Coordinates of C-alpha atoms and ligand atoms in Angstrom, one line a residue:
M1 CA 0.1 -0.2 0.4
S2 CA 1.1 3.6 -0.8
I3 CA 1.7 5.6 1.7
N4 CA -1.0 8.1 1.0
L5 CA -3.5 5.6 0.7
K6 CA -2.3 4.2 4.1
F7 CA -3.2 7.2 5.1
I8 CA -6.3 7.6 4.8
Y9 CA -7.1 4.1 5.1
I10 CA -6.1 5.1 8.6
Q11 CA -7.7 8.1 8.8
I12 CA -11.1 6.0 7.8
L13 CA -11.0 3.7 10.1
S14 CA -10.3 5.9 13.3
I15 CA -13.5 7.9 12.2
F16 CA -15.2 4.5 12.6
R17 CA -13.4 4.3 16.0
V18 CA -15.0 7.6 17.2
N19 CA -18.0 6.1 16.6
M20 CA -17.2 2.9 18.1
N21 CA -15.8 4.5 20.9
S22 CA -20.0 5.8 21.8
L23 CA -21.1 2.5 20.4
T24 CA -19.6 -0.2 22.6
E25 CA -19.6 1.3 26.0
K26 CA -22.8 1.2 26.1
D27 CA -24.2 -0.5 22.7
I28 CA -27.9 0.6 23.2
L29 CA -27.8 3.2 26.0
S30 CA -26.9 5.9 22.8
I31 CA -30.2 5.8 21.9
V32 CA -31.2 7.5 24.8
E33 CA -29.5 10.1 24.1
T34 CA -30.0 10.5 20.4
W35 CA -32.9 8.5 20.5
N36 CA -34.1 8.0 16.5
E37 CA -31.8 10.0 15.2
S38 CA -28.6 7.8 13.5
E39 CA -24.5 7.7 14.6
D40 CA -23.2 9.1 12.0
E41 CA -25.5 12.1 11.3
R42 CA -25.3 12.6 15.0
E43 CA -21.4 13.2 14.6
L44 CA -21.8 14.6 11.2
E45 CA -24.1 17.8 12.9
S46 CA -22.6 20.3 13.1
D47 CA -23.3 22.7 16.6
Y48 CA -24.8 25.5 15.9
E49 CA -22.4 28.2 17.3
L50 CA -24.1 31.4 18.8
D51 CA -22.3 34.4 18.7
V52 CA -19.8 33.4 22.1
N53 CA -16.7 33.9 19.7
R54 CA -16.2 30.3 20.2
Q55 CA -12.2 30.6 19.7
I56 CA -10.3 27.7 18.4
F57 CA -8.3 26.3 20.5
E58 CA -4.6 25.1 18.5
Y59 CA -2.0 23.0 19.6
D60 CA 1.3 22.2 17.7
D61 CA 3.3 19.2 18.0
S62 CA 6.1 17.0 17.2
L63 CA 6.0 16.0 13.3
V64 CA 5.7 12.1 13.6
D65 CA 6.3 10.1 10.1
I66 CA 2.9 8.9 8.8
D67 CA 4.2 5.1 9.9
N68 CA 3.9 6.2 13.7
L69 CA 0.1 6.8 13.6
P70 CA -1.8 4.0 15.5
E71 CA -2.9 1.1 15.1
V72 CA -6.9 1.6 15.6
K73 CA -8.4 -1.5 14.7
D74 CA -6.6 -3.3 17.3
E75 CA -7.5 -1.2 20.0
T76 CA -11.6 -1.0 18.7
E77 CA -11.4 -4.5 19.8
N78 CA -9.8 -4.2 22.6
I79 CA -12.7 -1.9 23.8
R80 CA -15.4 -4.2 23.0
N81 CA -13.7 -7.2 25.6
M82 CA -13.6 -5.0 28.2
S83 CA -17.2 -3.4 28.1
S84 CA -18.3 -7.0 28.0
T85 CA -16.1 -8.6 30.3
S86 CA -16.8 -5.7 33.3
S87 CA -18.7 -7.3 36.4
N88 CA -21.8 -6.4 38.0
F89 CA -23.4 -5.3 34.2
I90 CA -26.6 -3.7 34.3
D91 CA -28.3 -4.6 30.7
P92 CA -28.1 -1.5 29.2
K93 CA -31.6 -2.5 26.9
T94 CA -33.9 -1.9 30.0
V95 CA -32.3 1.0 31.6
A96 CA -33.0 2.5 28.2
K97 CA -36.3 1.3 27.7
D98 CA -37.4 2.7 31.5
L99 CA -36.2 5.9 30.0
K100 CA -37.0 6.3 27.0
K101 CA -40.6 4.9 28.3
K102 CA -40.9 7.3 30.4
Y103 CA -39.6 10.4 28.8
S104 CA -42.0 9.4 25.6
K105 CA -45.2 10.7 27.3
V106 CA -43.8 14.0 27.9
L107 CA -46.2 16.6 26.9
W108 CA -45.1 20.3 25.1
K109 CA -47.7 23.1 25.8
Q110 CA -46.7 26.5 23.9
K111 CA -47.0 28.6 26.5
E112 CA -44.8 31.7 28.5
F113 CA -42.8 30.0 30.9
L114 CA -42.4 32.1 34.5
N115 CA -38.9 33.3 35.2
K116 CA -37.5 31.3 37.5
T117 CA -33.9 33.3 38.1
Y118 CA -35.0 35.2 41.0
Q119 CA -36.6 32.4 42.7
L120 CA -33.8 30.5 42.2
C121 CA -31.2 32.9 43.6
F122 CA -27.6 31.8 44.6
N123 CA -26.5 30.9 47.7
G124 CA -23.5 29.2 47.2
N125 CA -20.2 30.2 48.7
T126 CA -17.8 31.6 46.6
T127 CA -15.1 33.5 49.1
L128 CA -11.8 32.3 48.8
P129 CA -10.8 30.5 52.3
N130 CA -7.7 32.3 53.8
G131 CA -4.7 29.5 52.5
L132 CA -5.5 30.5 49.5
L133 CA -6.1 34.5 50.2
N134 CA -2.9 34.6 51.9
L135 CA -0.8 33.2 49.0
E136 CA 1.6 36.5 47.3
T137 CA 3.9 35.3 44.7
P138 CA 3.3 34.0 41.0
Y139 CA 5.4 31.5 42.9
H140 CA 3.2 30.7 45.2
F141 CA 0.1 30.7 43.8
F142 CA 2.1 27.8 41.3
K143 CA 3.1 25.2 44.4
Y144 CA -0.3 25.8 45.5
F145 CA -0.5 23.1 42.6
W146 CA 2.8 21.8 42.8
T147 CA 3.6 20.7 46.1
D148 CA 6.7 19.8 47.2
E149 CA 4.4 16.6 47.8
L150 CA 3.7 16.4 44.7
L151 CA 7.4 16.6 43.4
E152 CA 9.2 14.5 46.0
H153 CA 6.4 11.7 44.4
I154 CA 8.1 12.7 41.1
I155 CA 11.7 12.2 42.4
Q156 CA 11.2 9.1 43.6
Q157 CA 9.2 7.5 41.1
T158 CA 11.6 9.0 38.5
I159 CA 14.8 7.5 40.1
L160 CA 12.7 4.1 40.7
Y161 CA 12.2 3.7 36.8
S162 CA 15.5 4.5 36.2
S163 CA 16.8 1.8 38.6
Q164 CA 14.0 -1.0 36.8
L165 CA 16.1 0.1 33.1
D166 CA 19.6 0.0 34.8
P167 CA 19.8 -1.4 38.2
A168 CA 23.5 -0.7 38.2
H169 CA 23.3 2.8 38.0
P170 CA 20.3 4.9 39.1
F171 CA 19.6 7.9 37.9
K172 CA 20.0 10.6 40.9
I173 CA 18.1 13.8 41.0
N174 CA 17.0 15.9 43.9
K175 CA 14.2 18.8 44.2
A176 CA 16.2 21.5 43.1
E177 CA 16.3 20.3 39.7
I178 CA 13.0 18.9 39.3
S179 CA 12.3 22.3 39.9
Q180 CA 14.4 23.5 37.3
Y181 CA 13.3 20.8 34.7
I182 CA 9.8 22.4 35.1
G183 CA 11.3 26.0 35.0
I184 CA 13.0 25.4 31.7
C185 CA 9.9 23.2 30.1
I186 CA 7.5 26.4 31.1
L187 CA 10.1 28.6 30.0
S188 CA 10.0 26.8 26.4
S189 CA 6.3 27.9 26.3
V190 CA 7.4 31.5 26.0
I191 CA 10.4 31.7 23.9
H192 CA 9.8 29.4 21.8
I193 CA 12.9 27.4 19.6
C194 CA 11.8 24.3 17.4
D195 CA 14.0 22.3 18.5
T196 CA 15.0 21.7 22.2
R197 CA 18.6 20.9 22.3
K198 CA 19.3 24.6 20.6
Y199 CA 18.2 26.4 23.4
W200 CA 22.1 25.5 24.8
S201 CA 22.7 26.5 21.6
P202 CA 25.5 29.7 22.0
V203 CA 24.0 31.8 19.6
I204 CA 20.1 31.2 19.7
G205 CA 20.2 30.0 22.7
N206 CA 18.8 31.4 26.3
K207 CA 20.5 32.6 28.8
L208 CA 18.4 31.5 31.8
V209 CA 18.0 27.8 30.4
Q210 CA 22.3 27.4 30.1
E211 CA 22.7 28.9 33.5
T212 CA 19.9 26.5 35.0
M213 CA 21.3 22.9 34.0
T214 CA 23.5 20.7 31.0
L215 CA 22.2 19.5 28.3
N216 CA 23.0 16.5 29.4
H217 CA 21.4 16.6 32.5
F218 CA 18.3 18.2 30.7
E219 CA 18.2 15.0 28.4
K220 CA 18.6 12.4 31.7
I221 CA 16.0 14.0 33.2
R222 CA 13.9 13.9 30.5
R223 CA 14.3 10.4 29.3
F224 CA 13.8 9.0 32.6
I225 CA 11.2 11.3 34.5
H226 CA 8.3 8.9 35.9
F227 CA 4.7 9.8 37.7
N228 CA 4.0 5.8 38.7
D229 CA 5.1 2.0 38.7
N230 CA 5.3 0.2 35.9
N231 CA 5.7 -2.8 37.9
K232 CA 2.1 -2.2 39.7
M233 CA 0.4 -1.2 36.2
L234 CA -2.2 -4.2 35.7
P235 CA -2.2 -6.0 32.0
K236 CA -4.2 -4.3 29.4
N237 CA -6.6 -7.5 29.5
N238 CA -7.7 -6.7 33.2
S239 CA -10.6 -5.5 33.2
Q240 CA -9.5 -2.9 36.2
H241 CA -6.9 -1.7 34.2
D242 CA -6.2 2.0 33.8
R243 CA -5.5 3.6 31.0
L244 CA -4.5 6.4 32.1
F245 CA -2.2 4.5 34.7
K246 CA 1.2 6.4 33.7
I247 CA 0.7 9.8 35.2
R248 CA -2.6 8.3 37.2
P249 CA -0.8 10.8 40.3
L250 CA -0.4 13.2 38.7
I251 CA -4.0 13.4 37.7
T252 CA -5.7 12.7 41.1
H253 CA -3.3 15.0 42.5
L254 CA -4.4 18.2 40.1
L255 CA -7.8 17.3 40.8
A256 CA -8.0 17.4 44.3
K257 CA -6.3 21.0 44.2
C258 CA -8.6 22.8 41.9
Q259 CA -11.3 20.8 43.1
S260 CA -10.3 23.0 46.8
V261 CA -11.0 26.3 45.3
P262 CA -14.4 27.8 45.9
Y263 CA -17.1 26.9 42.7
E264 CA -18.3 29.5 40.7
E265 CA -21.9 30.4 40.4
C266 CA -21.8 30.1 36.4
M267 CA -19.5 27.5 35.1
S268 CA -19.4 25.7 31.9
I269 CA -18.3 22.4 30.1
D270 CA -17.2 21.7 27.1
E271 CA -14.4 20.2 25.5
Q272 CA -10.4 20.1 25.3
L273 CA -8.1 19.0 23.1
C274 CA -4.4 18.4 23.7
T275 CA -3.0 17.7 20.2
T276 CA -0.2 14.8 19.5
K277 CA 0.8 13.5 16.1
G278 CA 2.9 11.4 18.9
K279 CA 1.6 6.9 18.6
S280 CA -1.3 6.4 21.4
Y281 CA -4.4 4.6 21.8
L282 CA -5.7 7.3 23.9
K283 CA -5.7 9.6 20.9
Q284 CA -9.0 10.3 19.2
Y285 CA -9.8 12.3 16.1
L286 CA -11.3 15.4 15.5
P287 CA -12.9 16.3 12.4
D288 CA -13.8 19.6 12.9
K289 CA -10.3 21.0 14.9
P290 CA -7.7 22.2 12.8
H291 CA -5.2 19.9 14.5
K292 CA -7.1 17.1 14.1
W293 CA -5.3 14.2 16.2
G294 CA -5.1 14.7 20.2
Y295 CA -6.0 13.4 23.6
K296 CA -10.2 14.7 24.4
L297 CA -10.5 16.6 27.5
F298 CA -14.0 16.9 29.0
V299 CA -13.6 20.5 31.2
L300 CA -16.0 21.9 33.6
S301 CA -14.6 25.8 33.5
G302 CA -16.5 28.5 35.4
V303 CA -16.7 32.4 33.5
S304 CA -12.7 33.3 34.3
G305 CA -11.4 29.8 33.2
F306 CA -10.5 28.5 35.7
S307 CA -11.2 24.4 34.9
Y308 CA -12.5 23.1 38.2
N309 CA -12.5 19.5 37.1
F310 CA -11.5 17.5 34.2
E311 CA -11.8 13.8 32.6
I312 CA -8.9 12.8 29.7
Y313 CA -11.4 10.5 27.2
T314 CA -10.4 6.8 27.4
A315 CA -13.1 4.9 26.6
Q316 CA -13.2 3.5 30.0
E317 CA -14.8 6.2 31.9
N318 CA -18.4 5.1 31.9
D319 CA -17.8 1.6 33.1
P320 CA -20.7 1.0 35.6
T321 CA -18.2 -0.1 38.1
K322 CA -16.9 3.7 38.0
R323 CA -20.4 4.9 38.8
L324 CA -21.7 6.0 42.6
S325 CA -24.4 4.1 44.0
N326 CA -26.4 7.3 44.0
E327 CA -25.7 8.2 39.8
P328 CA -28.3 6.9 37.8
D329 CA -27.2 6.0 33.9
L330 CA -28.3 8.1 31.3
G331 CA -25.9 7.3 28.8
C332 CA -22.3 8.1 28.0
S333 CA -22.3 11.9 27.3
A334 CA -24.6 13.1 30.5
N335 CA -22.8 11.0 32.4
I336 CA -20.1 12.7 31.9
V337 CA -21.9 15.6 33.1
I338 CA -23.1 14.2 36.3
R339 CA -19.3 12.9 36.8
L340 CA -17.9 15.9 36.2
L341 CA -20.5 17.9 38.7
R342 CA -19.8 15.7 41.9
G343 CA -18.3 18.3 43.7
V344 CA -21.0 21.0 43.1
P345 CA -22.7 21.8 45.7
K346 CA -26.1 20.6 45.5
Y347 CA -29.0 22.6 46.8
E348 CA -27.1 26.2 46.0
N349 CA -28.8 27.2 43.0
Y350 CA -25.1 26.8 40.7
R351 CA -26.2 27.6 37.1
I352 CA -23.9 25.3 34.4
Y353 CA -23.8 25.3 31.0
F354 CA -23.3 23.2 28.0
D355 CA -24.1 22.5 24.1
N356 CA -26.2 19.9 22.5
Y357 CA -23.5 17.0 22.8
Y358 CA -24.5 16.6 26.8
T359 CA -28.1 17.8 26.7
T360 CA -30.8 14.8 27.2
L361 CA -34.1 15.7 29.3
P362 CA -33.2 12.8 31.7
L363 CA -30.0 14.8 32.7
L364 CA -32.0 18.1 33.0
V365 CA -34.6 16.4 35.3
E366 CA -31.7 14.8 37.2
L367 CA -29.6 18.4 37.7
A368 CA -32.7 20.0 38.3
K369 CA -33.7 17.7 41.7
N370 CA -30.5 18.1 43.3
G371 CA -30.6 21.8 42.9
I372 CA -28.3 22.1 40.1
H373 CA -29.9 24.3 37.1
T374 CA -28.6 24.3 33.4
V375 CA -29.2 26.1 30.1
G376 CA -27.8 24.0 26.7
T377 CA -28.6 24.2 23.3
V378 CA -30.3 20.9 21.8
R379 CA -30.9 19.3 19.2
R380 CA -34.8 18.7 18.3
N381 CA -34.8 14.5 18.0
R382 CA -33.5 14.8 21.6
L383 CA -37.0 15.9 22.5
P384 CA -39.6 13.5 22.2
N385 CA -43.0 15.0 21.4
C386 CA -40.9 18.1 20.6
K387 CA -43.6 20.3 18.9
L388 CA -40.4 23.1 18.2
P389 CA -40.3 24.3 14.6
T390 CA -38.4 22.7 12.4
E391 CA -36.0 25.3 10.1
M392 CA -38.5 24.5 7.3
E393 CA -41.3 25.6 9.3
L394 CA -40.0 29.3 10.0
K395 CA -38.6 29.5 6.6
K396 CA -41.0 32.8 6.3
E397 CA -41.2 34.4 9.0
K398 CA -38.6 36.8 9.5
R399 CA -35.4 36.8 11.9
G400 CA -36.2 37.0 15.7
T401 CA -38.7 34.9 15.9
V402 CA -39.4 32.9 19.3
V403 CA -41.1 30.1 19.5
E404 CA -41.7 28.6 23.1
Y405 CA -42.7 25.7 24.8
V406 CA -42.9 24.3 28.4
T407 CA -43.5 21.1 30.4
S408 CA -43.2 19.6 34.0
I409 CA -41.4 16.5 34.7
D410 CA -41.1 15.2 37.7
Q411 CA -42.3 18.8 38.9
I412 CA -39.7 20.1 37.4
D413 CA -40.4 22.6 34.6
I414 CA -38.7 23.1 32.0
V415 CA -38.8 25.4 29.3
T416 CA -37.5 25.1 25.2
V417 CA -36.9 27.7 22.9
S418 CA -36.5 28.2 19.2
W419 CA -34.8 31.7 17.9
K420 CA -34.5 32.7 14.4
D421 CA -31.0 34.4 14.1
N422 CA -29.5 33.4 10.8
K423 CA -29.9 30.0 11.5
L424 CA -32.6 28.4 14.0
V425 CA -31.4 27.9 17.5
N426 CA -33.0 25.3 20.1
L427 CA -32.2 26.1 23.5
I428 CA -33.4 24.2 26.6
S429 CA -33.5 25.4 30.7
T430 CA -34.6 24.8 33.7
F431 CA -34.7 28.3 34.8
T432 CA -35.0 31.1 32.2
G433 CA -36.8 31.2 28.9
K434 CA -38.1 33.7 26.3
N435 CA -38.8 36.6 28.6
P436 CA -37.8 39.0 29.6
M437 CA -36.8 40.0 25.9
K438 CA -33.7 41.4 25.0
T439 CA -32.2 43.2 21.9
I440 CA -29.2 42.3 20.1
Q441 CA -27.2 43.8 17.5
R442 CA -26.7 41.8 14.4
F443 CA -25.7 42.8 10.6
D444 CA -28.1 42.7 7.9
K445 CA -26.1 41.7 5.1
Q446 CA -29.3 42.2 2.6
I447 CA -29.4 46.1 3.7
N448 CA -26.2 46.0 4.3
E449 CA -25.8 47.8 8.2
M450 CA -26.6 46.8 11.9
V451 CA -30.2 46.2 12.7
T452 CA -31.3 45.8 16.3
L453 CA -33.7 42.0 16.8
D454 CA -35.8 41.0 19.5
C455 CA -33.6 38.1 21.7
P456 CA -34.8 36.0 24.1
D457 CA -33.5 36.1 27.9
I458 CA -32.1 32.4 27.6
V459 CA -30.2 33.1 24.7
K460 CA -28.4 36.0 26.0
E461 CA -27.9 34.2 29.1
Y462 CA -26.1 31.4 27.2
N463 CA -24.1 33.5 25.3
R464 CA -22.6 35.1 28.3
F465 CA -21.7 32.5 29.7
M466 CA -21.3 29.3 27.8
G467 CA -17.0 30.8 27.4
G468 CA -15.9 29.3 30.3
V469 CA -14.1 26.1 28.4
D470 CA -13.1 28.1 25.4
K471 CA -11.4 30.5 27.8
T472 CA -9.3 28.4 29.7
N473 CA -8.9 27.0 26.1
S474 CA -7.4 30.2 24.4
L475 CA -6.0 31.1 27.1
I476 CA -3.3 28.1 27.0
G477 CA -3.3 28.2 23.6
R478 CA -1.7 31.8 24.2
Y479 CA 1.5 30.4 25.4
K480 CA 2.2 26.7 26.2
I481 CA 4.8 24.0 26.5
K482 CA 5.9 22.8 22.4
M483 CA 8.1 20.6 23.6
K484 CA 8.3 17.5 21.5
S485 CA 8.3 14.0 23.3
R486 CA 7.0 10.5 21.6
K487 CA 5.3 9.2 25.2
W488 CA 1.8 9.9 25.5
Y489 CA 1.9 10.8 29.5
I490 CA 5.2 13.2 28.9
R491 CA 2.6 14.9 26.0
I492 CA -0.1 15.2 29.0
F493 CA 2.4 15.9 31.5
Y494 CA 3.1 19.2 29.7
H495 CA -0.3 19.9 29.4
L496 CA -0.9 19.5 32.6
L497 CA 1.1 22.0 33.5
D498 CA -0.3 24.4 31.2
V499 CA -3.6 23.9 32.8
S500 CA -2.4 24.4 36.0
L501 CA -0.4 27.8 35.1
V502 CA -3.5 29.1 33.2
N503 CA -5.1 28.3 36.5
A504 CA -2.5 29.6 39.5
W505 CA -2.9 32.7 36.9
V506 CA -6.5 33.6 37.1
L507 CA -6.4 32.5 40.9
C508 CA -3.9 35.1 41.6
K509 CA -6.4 37.5 39.8
R510 CA -9.7 36.4 41.8
A511 CA -7.6 36.9 44.8
S512 CA -6.0 40.4 44.4
I513 CA -9.7 41.1 43.6
E514 CA -11.1 40.1 46.8
R515 CA -8.3 41.3 48.5
E516 CA -8.1 44.6 46.5
M517 CA -5.0 44.4 45.7
E518 CA -2.8 46.0 42.5
D519 CA -3.2 44.4 39.2
T520 CA -2.1 40.6 38.8
L521 CA 0.7 40.8 36.3
P522 CA -0.4 39.6 32.6
L523 CA -0.2 35.6 32.1
L524 CA 3.1 36.3 29.8
D525 CA 4.8 37.8 32.8
F526 CA 3.1 35.5 35.2
R527 CA 4.5 32.7 33.9
L528 CA 8.6 34.3 32.9
Q529 CA 8.3 34.4 36.3
V530 CA 7.1 31.2 37.9
A531 CA 10.0 30.0 35.3
E532 CA 12.6 32.1 36.1
T533 CA 12.0 31.6 40.2
L534 CA 11.9 27.8 39.3
C535 CA 15.6 27.7 37.9
K536 CA 16.9 29.4 40.5
I537 CA 15.4 29.2 44.1
G538 CA 17.3 27.0 45.7
T539 CA 20.6 26.8 43.4
A540 CA 23.6 28.1 42.5
T541 CA 23.7 28.8 38.6
I542 CA 26.3 27.0 36.3
T543 CA 29.0 29.8 36.0
T544 CA 29.2 30.3 39.6
R545 CA 29.3 26.2 40.1
K546 CA 32.4 26.6 37.6
G547 CA 33.9 28.9 39.3
R548 CA 35.2 33.2 38.1
P549 CA 33.8 34.5 34.7
S550 CA 37.1 35.5 33.5
K551 CA 37.4 38.9 33.2
M552 CA 36.5 39.7 29.5
E553 CA 33.2 37.8 30.1
N554 CA 33.0 40.4 32.7
T555 CA 33.6 43.3 31.0
T556 CA 30.4 42.2 28.2
E557 CA 28.1 41.5 31.2
V558 CA 28.6 44.8 32.3
K559 CA 27.9 46.6 29.4
R560 CA 25.2 44.5 28.3
Q561 CA 23.2 44.9 31.4
R562 CA 24.2 48.8 31.2
I563 CA 21.9 48.9 28.0
S564 CA 19.0 46.9 28.8
A565 CA 16.3 48.5 32.1
T566 CA 17.3 46.9 35.4
H567 CA 15.8 43.2 35.8
Y568 CA 14.6 42.3 39.8
P569 CA 14.8 39.2 40.2
S570 CA 11.6 37.9 41.7
T571 CA 10.9 37.9 45.4
D572 CA 11.3 33.8 46.1
I573 CA 14.1 34.0 44.6
R574 CA 15.6 37.3 46.1
L575 CA 15.0 35.8 49.8
D576 CA 15.9 31.9 49.2
N577 CA 18.8 32.6 51.2
Y578 CA 21.2 30.5 48.7
A579 CA 24.9 31.1 46.8
H580 CA 23.9 34.8 46.3
W581 CA 27.7 35.7 45.7
P582 CA 29.0 39.6 45.4
V583 CA 31.3 39.5 42.4
W584 CA 33.2 42.8 42.3
T585 CA 33.1 44.5 38.9
A586 CA 34.6 46.6 36.5
E587 CA 32.7 49.9 36.0
R588 CA 30.8 51.2 39.1
Q589 CA 27.2 51.3 39.0
R590 CA 24.0 52.7 40.9
C591 CA 23.1 50.7 43.4
K592 CA 19.6 49.1 43.2
N593 CA 18.3 48.7 46.4
P594 CA 15.1 50.9 46.5
T595 CA 16.0 53.0 48.6
C596 CA 19.7 53.9 47.9
S597 CA 21.3 55.6 44.8
S598 CA 25.2 55.4 45.8
L599 CA 27.4 53.9 43.0
T600 CA 28.9 50.6 43.9
F601 CA 31.3 48.1 42.0
V602 CA 29.8 45.3 44.0
I603 CA 27.1 42.6 42.1
C604 CA 24.5 39.7 43.1
D605 CA 25.9 37.0 40.9
K606 CA 22.5 35.8 41.3
C607 CA 20.4 38.3 41.0
K608 CA 22.7 40.1 38.6
I609 CA 22.1 43.7 40.2
N610 CA 24.6 46.1 41.4
L611 CA 24.1 46.7 45.7
C612 CA 26.5 48.3 47.9
F613 CA 28.7 47.4 50.2
Q614 CA 30.5 49.5 52.6
K615 CA 31.6 50.6 56.0
N616 CA 28.6 52.3 56.8
R617 CA 25.6 51.4 54.4
N618 CA 24.8 47.2 54.0
C619 CA 22.5 47.4 50.7
Y620 CA 23.4 44.4 49.9
K621 CA 22.4 42.5 52.9
E622 CA 19.5 44.5 53.1
F623 CA 17.9 43.4 49.9
H624 CA 18.7 40.1 50.6
L625 CA 16.8 40.3 54.3
N626 CA 13.9 42.7 53.4
K627 CA 10.7 41.8 52.7
Ligands
LIG701 ZN1 21.3 38.0 45.3
LIG702 ZN1 23.4 50.8 48.0

């Protein structure tokens, strides 16, 4: 087979796999979600996008040749075997039948829905606890997620893995080195050089990276870094086998940290893609995205862009054994929502927004019974007995036409609204419908000018709050770690690092607003400061280790510094009490201690700034001790 043909063949196979996954997990259960709609239609139907300016999240990764694309076929069989062998298996046919029977009797009435926005007033607590409010520097916020405890675990597993590979020469690594490694990874998201090794190049390289670690040591860490004990991994044919085993401790730790932050009132659920060209059976094909291959994540994010919960798609998560005893089985996509919302307090009127991939009537009813309210786009054919008009029926109506239907299931009132914009939009909610009507500005192509349209409240509500995950995705996309790796868990490690950095930044912003403090650094500077601190904290620079720099180097260094504006080290580096050696320079310069303006020859070798050290004035000590 030619390379081209092989590529197309693999692509077709993988499209099938996307469908198969949702089918094979609980074969017939998907009937509940899709009702009379065929699986193909479900995949092909593009979600109508409202004007939330949904940004497409782009990822770039290493170029791996075509021969390295995944062998999809075997894995599909694997998934099938797994779901049929899993224990205490509830027959999905009966569940689907019961649910379908119950919901097929739903009666819809065309009448006005009584808006419940005020009745279902939010009564949750969003105040940050003191532990979070007291965090100060970007580094502290980052360390809230990547604690010393986590670093210790990674060190332990890395040493273990290296000794499994070569028992005679176990690799040695300490906390400072693993921090530096992470620091360099973060730095690479801001200063992009296509080949990682080139960070050590004297021409296009980066000085901070070179001063932090030798290339040799960096490559070694990259080779050995590990998060779990391979010897404890269950074989693939075991029903308890975890596909994410190699990265599981990291996921568990970070999820606990994300969920320890109080939830926001309005949150959305959507997909996230961590693209890769590496080889892995976890990889998904997403035809709508610019980069089509990647690991798929389902994310719960607040309007701020903070991710409170996420799930990496493995096709294993819908196994009945993983469902809590009080959780009903509502079909694969609705079950994702149920799982992501496990930690959200009940009966406090939190509001969740999602698109028609997740929306089903049973899901809305189940959430509303638990005091969680929703707005979502919905497919007509997921609403049994639905009276909503079709696109054709509203063809002659003018733009801005609204049709509203109401029903009540188990005493939960539900409203569906069809609104004619450029296309027909169908929305469903348990708290708001058409009223109060709002207006919206739209561009009319025919008369070539802006027009004012009537717009139902439910549309405004959806537009305002649906963009949480999109915001997370665009924040990650702005600066992300682009280092190449063929190991799937390393790619996910980088992605989780990116997610944590965005979370730390959003949290830092939220804390400074609550404390009524000054503005937070822009995301770029935030990332840079975290990276620099990780590289330098508690360690000496490599130049110092090698001894005094030559006289020549010294003078050029001084000249270079003169041109650039003073770069102060982060507070965490300044106060770390480690290897701040004073060095005598050739030229006198202003002391950089804020309270002083005298001239001095003395420079701190780690902070790279001039500080005076005189008989009656010790700025050097003051600068390194005063908070
Ligand atoms: Zn210093
Ligand atoms: Zn001074």
